[in-house]
mmCIF file with all atom_site columns, C-alpha atoms in Angstrom:
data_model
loop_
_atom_site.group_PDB
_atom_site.id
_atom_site.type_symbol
_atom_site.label_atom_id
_atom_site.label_alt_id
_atom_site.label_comp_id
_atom_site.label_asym_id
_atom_site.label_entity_id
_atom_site.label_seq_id
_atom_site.pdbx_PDB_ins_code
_atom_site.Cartn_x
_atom_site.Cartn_y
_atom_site.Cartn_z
_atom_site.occupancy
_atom_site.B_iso_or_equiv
_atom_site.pdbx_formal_charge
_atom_site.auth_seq_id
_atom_site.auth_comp_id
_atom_site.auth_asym_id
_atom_site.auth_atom_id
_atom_site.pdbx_PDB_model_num
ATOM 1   C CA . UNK A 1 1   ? -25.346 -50.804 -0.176 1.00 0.00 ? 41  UNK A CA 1
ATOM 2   C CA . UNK A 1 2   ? -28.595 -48.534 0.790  1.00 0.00 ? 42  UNK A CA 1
ATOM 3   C CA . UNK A 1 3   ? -28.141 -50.014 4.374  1.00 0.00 ? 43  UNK A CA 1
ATOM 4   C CA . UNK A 1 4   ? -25.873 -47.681 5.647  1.00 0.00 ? 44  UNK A CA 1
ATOM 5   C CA . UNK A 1 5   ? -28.304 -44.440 4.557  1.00 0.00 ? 45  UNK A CA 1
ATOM 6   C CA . UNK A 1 6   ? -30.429 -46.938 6.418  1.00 0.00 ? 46  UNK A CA 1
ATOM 7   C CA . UNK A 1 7   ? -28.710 -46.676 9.525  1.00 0.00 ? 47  UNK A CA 1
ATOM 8   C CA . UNK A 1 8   ? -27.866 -43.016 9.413  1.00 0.00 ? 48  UNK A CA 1
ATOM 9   C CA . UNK A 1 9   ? -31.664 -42.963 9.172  1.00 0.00 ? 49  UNK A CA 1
ATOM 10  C CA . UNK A 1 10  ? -32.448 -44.712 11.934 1.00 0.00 ? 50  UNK A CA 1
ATOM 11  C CA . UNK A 1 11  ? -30.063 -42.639 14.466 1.00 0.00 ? 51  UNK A CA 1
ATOM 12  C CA . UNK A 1 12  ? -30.944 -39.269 13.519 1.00 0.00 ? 52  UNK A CA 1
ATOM 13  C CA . UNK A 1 13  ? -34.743 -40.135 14.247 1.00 0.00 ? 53  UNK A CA 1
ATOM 14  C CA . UNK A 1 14  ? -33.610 -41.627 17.646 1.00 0.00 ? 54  UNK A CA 1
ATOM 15  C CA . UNK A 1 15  ? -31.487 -38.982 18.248 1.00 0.00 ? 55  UNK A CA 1
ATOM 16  C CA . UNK A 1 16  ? -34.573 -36.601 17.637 1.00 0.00 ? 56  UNK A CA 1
ATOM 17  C CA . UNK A 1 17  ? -36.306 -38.862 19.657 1.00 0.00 ? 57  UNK A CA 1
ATOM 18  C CA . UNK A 1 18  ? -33.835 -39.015 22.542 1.00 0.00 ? 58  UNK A CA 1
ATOM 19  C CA . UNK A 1 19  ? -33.432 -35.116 22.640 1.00 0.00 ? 59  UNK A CA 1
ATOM 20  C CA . UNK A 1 20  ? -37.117 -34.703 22.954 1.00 0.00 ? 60  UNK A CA 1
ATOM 21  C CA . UNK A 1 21  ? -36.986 -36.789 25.810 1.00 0.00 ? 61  UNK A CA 1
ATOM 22  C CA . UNK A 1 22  ? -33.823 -35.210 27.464 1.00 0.00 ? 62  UNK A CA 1
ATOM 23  C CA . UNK A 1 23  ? -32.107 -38.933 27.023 1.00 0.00 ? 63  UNK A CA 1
ATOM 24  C CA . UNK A 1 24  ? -27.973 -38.820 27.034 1.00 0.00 ? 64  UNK A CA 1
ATOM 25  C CA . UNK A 1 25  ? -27.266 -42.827 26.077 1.00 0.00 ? 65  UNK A CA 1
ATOM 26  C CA . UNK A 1 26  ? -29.057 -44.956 24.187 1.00 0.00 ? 66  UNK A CA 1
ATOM 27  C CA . UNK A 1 27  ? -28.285 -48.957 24.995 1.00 0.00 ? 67  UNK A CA 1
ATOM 28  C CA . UNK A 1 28  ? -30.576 -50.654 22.355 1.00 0.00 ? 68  UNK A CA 1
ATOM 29  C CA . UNK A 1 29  ? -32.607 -50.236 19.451 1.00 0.00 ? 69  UNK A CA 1
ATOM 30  C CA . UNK A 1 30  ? -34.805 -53.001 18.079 1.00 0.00 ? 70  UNK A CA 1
ATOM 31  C CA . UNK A 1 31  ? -36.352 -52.961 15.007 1.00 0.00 ? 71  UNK A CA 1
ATOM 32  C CA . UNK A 1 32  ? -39.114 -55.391 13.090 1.00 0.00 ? 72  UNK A CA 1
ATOM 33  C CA . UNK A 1 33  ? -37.373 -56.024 9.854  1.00 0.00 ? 73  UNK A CA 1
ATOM 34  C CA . UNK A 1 34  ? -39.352 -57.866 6.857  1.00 0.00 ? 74  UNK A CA 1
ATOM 35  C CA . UNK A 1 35  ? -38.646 -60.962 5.133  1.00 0.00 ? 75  UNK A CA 1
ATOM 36  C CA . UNK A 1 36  ? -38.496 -59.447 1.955  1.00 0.00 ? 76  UNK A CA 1
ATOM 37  C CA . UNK A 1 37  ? -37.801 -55.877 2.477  1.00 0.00 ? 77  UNK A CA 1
ATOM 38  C CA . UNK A 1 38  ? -35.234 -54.583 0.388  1.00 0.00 ? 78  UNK A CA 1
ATOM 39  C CA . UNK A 1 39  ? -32.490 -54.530 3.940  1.00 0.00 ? 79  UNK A CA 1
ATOM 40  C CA . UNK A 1 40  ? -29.970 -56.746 4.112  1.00 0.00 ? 80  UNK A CA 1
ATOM 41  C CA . UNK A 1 41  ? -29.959 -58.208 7.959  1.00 0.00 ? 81  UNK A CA 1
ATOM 42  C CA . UNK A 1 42  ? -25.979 -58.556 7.978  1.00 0.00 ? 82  UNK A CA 1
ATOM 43  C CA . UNK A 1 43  ? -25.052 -55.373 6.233  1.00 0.00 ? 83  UNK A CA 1
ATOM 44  C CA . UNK A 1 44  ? -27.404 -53.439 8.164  1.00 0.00 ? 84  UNK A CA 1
ATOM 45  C CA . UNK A 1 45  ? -25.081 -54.860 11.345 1.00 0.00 ? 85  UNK A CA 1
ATOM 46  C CA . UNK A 1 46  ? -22.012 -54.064 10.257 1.00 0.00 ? 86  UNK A CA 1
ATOM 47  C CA . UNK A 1 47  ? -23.254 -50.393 9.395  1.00 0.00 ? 87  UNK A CA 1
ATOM 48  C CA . UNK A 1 48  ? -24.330 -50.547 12.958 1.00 0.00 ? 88  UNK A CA 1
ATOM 49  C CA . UNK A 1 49  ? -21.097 -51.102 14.378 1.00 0.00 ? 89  UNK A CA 1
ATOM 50  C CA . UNK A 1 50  ? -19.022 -49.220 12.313 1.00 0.00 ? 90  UNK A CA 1
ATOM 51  C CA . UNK A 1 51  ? -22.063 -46.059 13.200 1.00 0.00 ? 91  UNK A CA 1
ATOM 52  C CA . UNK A 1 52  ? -22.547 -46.408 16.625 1.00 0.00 ? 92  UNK A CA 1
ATOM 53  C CA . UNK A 1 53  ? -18.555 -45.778 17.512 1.00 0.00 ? 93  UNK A CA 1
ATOM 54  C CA . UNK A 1 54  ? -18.796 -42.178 15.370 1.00 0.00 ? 94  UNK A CA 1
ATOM 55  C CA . UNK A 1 55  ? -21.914 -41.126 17.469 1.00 0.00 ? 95  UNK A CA 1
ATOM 56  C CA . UNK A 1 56  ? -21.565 -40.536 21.398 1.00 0.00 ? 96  UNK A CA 1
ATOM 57  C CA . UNK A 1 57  ? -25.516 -41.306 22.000 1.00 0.00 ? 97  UNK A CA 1
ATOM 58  C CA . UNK A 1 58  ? -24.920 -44.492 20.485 1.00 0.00 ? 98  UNK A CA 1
ATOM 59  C CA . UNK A 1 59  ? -21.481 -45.855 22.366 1.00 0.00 ? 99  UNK A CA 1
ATOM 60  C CA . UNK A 1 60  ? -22.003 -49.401 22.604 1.00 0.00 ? 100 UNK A CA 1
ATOM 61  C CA . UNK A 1 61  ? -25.999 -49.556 21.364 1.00 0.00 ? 101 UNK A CA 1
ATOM 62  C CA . UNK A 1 62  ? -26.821 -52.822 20.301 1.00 0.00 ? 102 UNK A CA 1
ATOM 63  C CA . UNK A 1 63  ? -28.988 -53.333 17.185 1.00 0.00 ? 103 UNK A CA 1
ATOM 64  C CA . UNK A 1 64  ? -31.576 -55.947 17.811 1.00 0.00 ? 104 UNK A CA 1
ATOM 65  C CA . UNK A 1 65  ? -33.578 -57.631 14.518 1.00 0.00 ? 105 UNK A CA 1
ATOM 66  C CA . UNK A 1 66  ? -36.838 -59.182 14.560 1.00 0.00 ? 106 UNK A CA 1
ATOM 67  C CA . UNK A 1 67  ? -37.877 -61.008 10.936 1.00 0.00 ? 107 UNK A CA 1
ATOM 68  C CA . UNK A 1 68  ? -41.395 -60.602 9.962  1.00 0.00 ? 108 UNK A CA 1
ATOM 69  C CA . UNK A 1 69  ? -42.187 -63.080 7.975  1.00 0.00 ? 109 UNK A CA 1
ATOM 70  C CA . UNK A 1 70  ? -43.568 -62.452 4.293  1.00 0.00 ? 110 UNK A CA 1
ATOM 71  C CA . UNK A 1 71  ? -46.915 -63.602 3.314  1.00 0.00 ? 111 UNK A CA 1
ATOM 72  C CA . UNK A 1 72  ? -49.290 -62.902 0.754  1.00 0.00 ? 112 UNK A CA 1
ATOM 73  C CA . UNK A 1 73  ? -52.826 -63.608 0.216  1.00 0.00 ? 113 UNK A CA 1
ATOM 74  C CA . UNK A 1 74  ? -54.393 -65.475 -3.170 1.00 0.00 ? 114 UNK A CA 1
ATOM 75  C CA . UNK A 1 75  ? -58.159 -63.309 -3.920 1.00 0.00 ? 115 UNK A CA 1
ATOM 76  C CA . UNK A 1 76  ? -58.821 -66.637 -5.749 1.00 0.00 ? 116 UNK A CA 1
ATOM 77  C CA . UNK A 1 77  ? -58.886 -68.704 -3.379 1.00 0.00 ? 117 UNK A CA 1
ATOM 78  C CA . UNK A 1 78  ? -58.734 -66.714 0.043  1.00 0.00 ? 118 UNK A CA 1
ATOM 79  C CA . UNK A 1 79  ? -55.547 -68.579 1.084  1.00 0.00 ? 119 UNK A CA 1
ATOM 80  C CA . UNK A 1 80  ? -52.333 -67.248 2.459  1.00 0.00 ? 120 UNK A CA 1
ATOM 81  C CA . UNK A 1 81  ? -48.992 -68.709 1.929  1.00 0.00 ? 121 UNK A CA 1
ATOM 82  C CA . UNK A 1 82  ? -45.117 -67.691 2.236  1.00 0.00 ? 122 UNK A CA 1
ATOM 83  C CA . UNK A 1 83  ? -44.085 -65.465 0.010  1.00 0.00 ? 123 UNK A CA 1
ATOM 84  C CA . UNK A 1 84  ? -40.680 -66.568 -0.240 1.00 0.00 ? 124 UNK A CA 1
ATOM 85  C CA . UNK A 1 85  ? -41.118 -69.931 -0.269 1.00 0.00 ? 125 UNK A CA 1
ATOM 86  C CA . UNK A 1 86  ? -43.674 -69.591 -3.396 1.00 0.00 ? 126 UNK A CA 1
ATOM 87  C CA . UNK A 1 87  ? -43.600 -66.300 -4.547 1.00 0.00 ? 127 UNK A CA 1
ATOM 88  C CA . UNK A 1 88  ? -46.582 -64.572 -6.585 1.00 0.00 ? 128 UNK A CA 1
ATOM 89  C CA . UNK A 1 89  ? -47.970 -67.988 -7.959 1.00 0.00 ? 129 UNK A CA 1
ATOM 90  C CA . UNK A 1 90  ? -50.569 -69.586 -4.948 1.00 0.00 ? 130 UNK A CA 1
ATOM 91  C CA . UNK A 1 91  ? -49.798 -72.859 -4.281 1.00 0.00 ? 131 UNK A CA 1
ATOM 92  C CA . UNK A 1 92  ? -53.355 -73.857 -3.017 1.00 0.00 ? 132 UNK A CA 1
ATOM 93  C CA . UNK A 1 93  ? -54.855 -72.703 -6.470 1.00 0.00 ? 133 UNK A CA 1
ATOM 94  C CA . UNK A 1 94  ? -52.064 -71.970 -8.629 1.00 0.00 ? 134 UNK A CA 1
ATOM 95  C CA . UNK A 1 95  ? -53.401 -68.565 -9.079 1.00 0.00 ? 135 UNK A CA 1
ATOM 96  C CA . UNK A 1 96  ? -51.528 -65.472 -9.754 1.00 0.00 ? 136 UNK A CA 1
ATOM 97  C CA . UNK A 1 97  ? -54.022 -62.730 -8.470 1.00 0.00 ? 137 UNK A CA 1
ATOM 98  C CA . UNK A 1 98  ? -52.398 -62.290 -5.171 1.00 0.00 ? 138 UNK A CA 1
ATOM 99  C CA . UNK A 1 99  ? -50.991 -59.152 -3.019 1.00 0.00 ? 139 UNK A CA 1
ATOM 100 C CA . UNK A 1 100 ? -48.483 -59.271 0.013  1.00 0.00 ? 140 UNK A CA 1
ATOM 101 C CA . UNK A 1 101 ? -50.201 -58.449 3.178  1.00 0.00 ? 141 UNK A CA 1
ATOM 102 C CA . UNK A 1 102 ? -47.052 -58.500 5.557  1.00 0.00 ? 142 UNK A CA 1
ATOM 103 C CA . UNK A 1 103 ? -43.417 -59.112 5.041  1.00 0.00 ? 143 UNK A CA 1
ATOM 104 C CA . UNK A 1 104 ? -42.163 -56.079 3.808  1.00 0.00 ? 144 UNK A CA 1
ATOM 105 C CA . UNK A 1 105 ? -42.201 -53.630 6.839  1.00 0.00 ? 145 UNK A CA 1
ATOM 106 C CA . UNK A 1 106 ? -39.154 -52.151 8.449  1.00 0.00 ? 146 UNK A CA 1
ATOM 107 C CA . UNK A 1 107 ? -40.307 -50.147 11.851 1.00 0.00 ? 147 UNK A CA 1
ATOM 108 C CA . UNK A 1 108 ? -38.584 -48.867 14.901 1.00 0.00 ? 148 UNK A CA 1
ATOM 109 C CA . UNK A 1 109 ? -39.904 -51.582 17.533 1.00 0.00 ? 149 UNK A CA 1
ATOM 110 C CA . UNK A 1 110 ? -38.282 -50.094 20.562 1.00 0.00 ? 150 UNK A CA 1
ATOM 111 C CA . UNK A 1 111 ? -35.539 -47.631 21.861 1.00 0.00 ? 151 UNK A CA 1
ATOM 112 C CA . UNK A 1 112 ? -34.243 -48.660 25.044 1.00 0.00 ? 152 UNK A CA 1
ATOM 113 C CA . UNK A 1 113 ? -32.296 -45.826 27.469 1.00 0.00 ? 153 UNK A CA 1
ATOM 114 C CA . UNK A 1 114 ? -30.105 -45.489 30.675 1.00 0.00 ? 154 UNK A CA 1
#
């Protein structure tokens, strides 16, 4: 489980971020989270909760997840589809000579403060 070097990643960047800034509480992160990134949604959540209580910044910080969806794009055709739903194989032209173009992002959206 890679999530919870995930989430130890996470809070020492805000925790950079939030000394920079002179912040002493942070109530919510949110974060854009891809459809096929290699983070699990509900593992990354229960890291969360289990991190936030051994780090004062972080006392009752909620973790908010967007999904971006995954989709890729056929160069045979010039078609995008969902990746998940139909992998590397286009369903328009059955081609294989495709590349995903979003879906696999995991960013720091916002970081909300007292």
């Amino acid at each position: 489980m890679h999530e919870l070097g995930v989430t130890f990643h996470i809070m020492d960047y805000v925790e950079r971020v939030a000394e920079e800034n002179d912040v002493t509480r942070v109530n919510k992160v949110a974060l854009e989270l891809g459809e096929v990134s290699t983070v699990i949604e509900s593992y990354l959540h229960s890291c969360w909760k289990w991190a936030v209580a051994k780090r004062p910044l972080f006392t009752d910080c909620e973790l908010e997840v967007e999904t971006i969806p995954a989709v890729t794009f056929c160069e045979d055709c010039g078609k995008t589809y969902g990746t998940v739903a139909h992998g590397k194989t286009c369903p328009y032209c059955g081609g294989g000579n495709t590349f995903l173009i979003q879906g696999n992002e995991f960013n720091i959206k916002e970081i909300e403060v007292e």
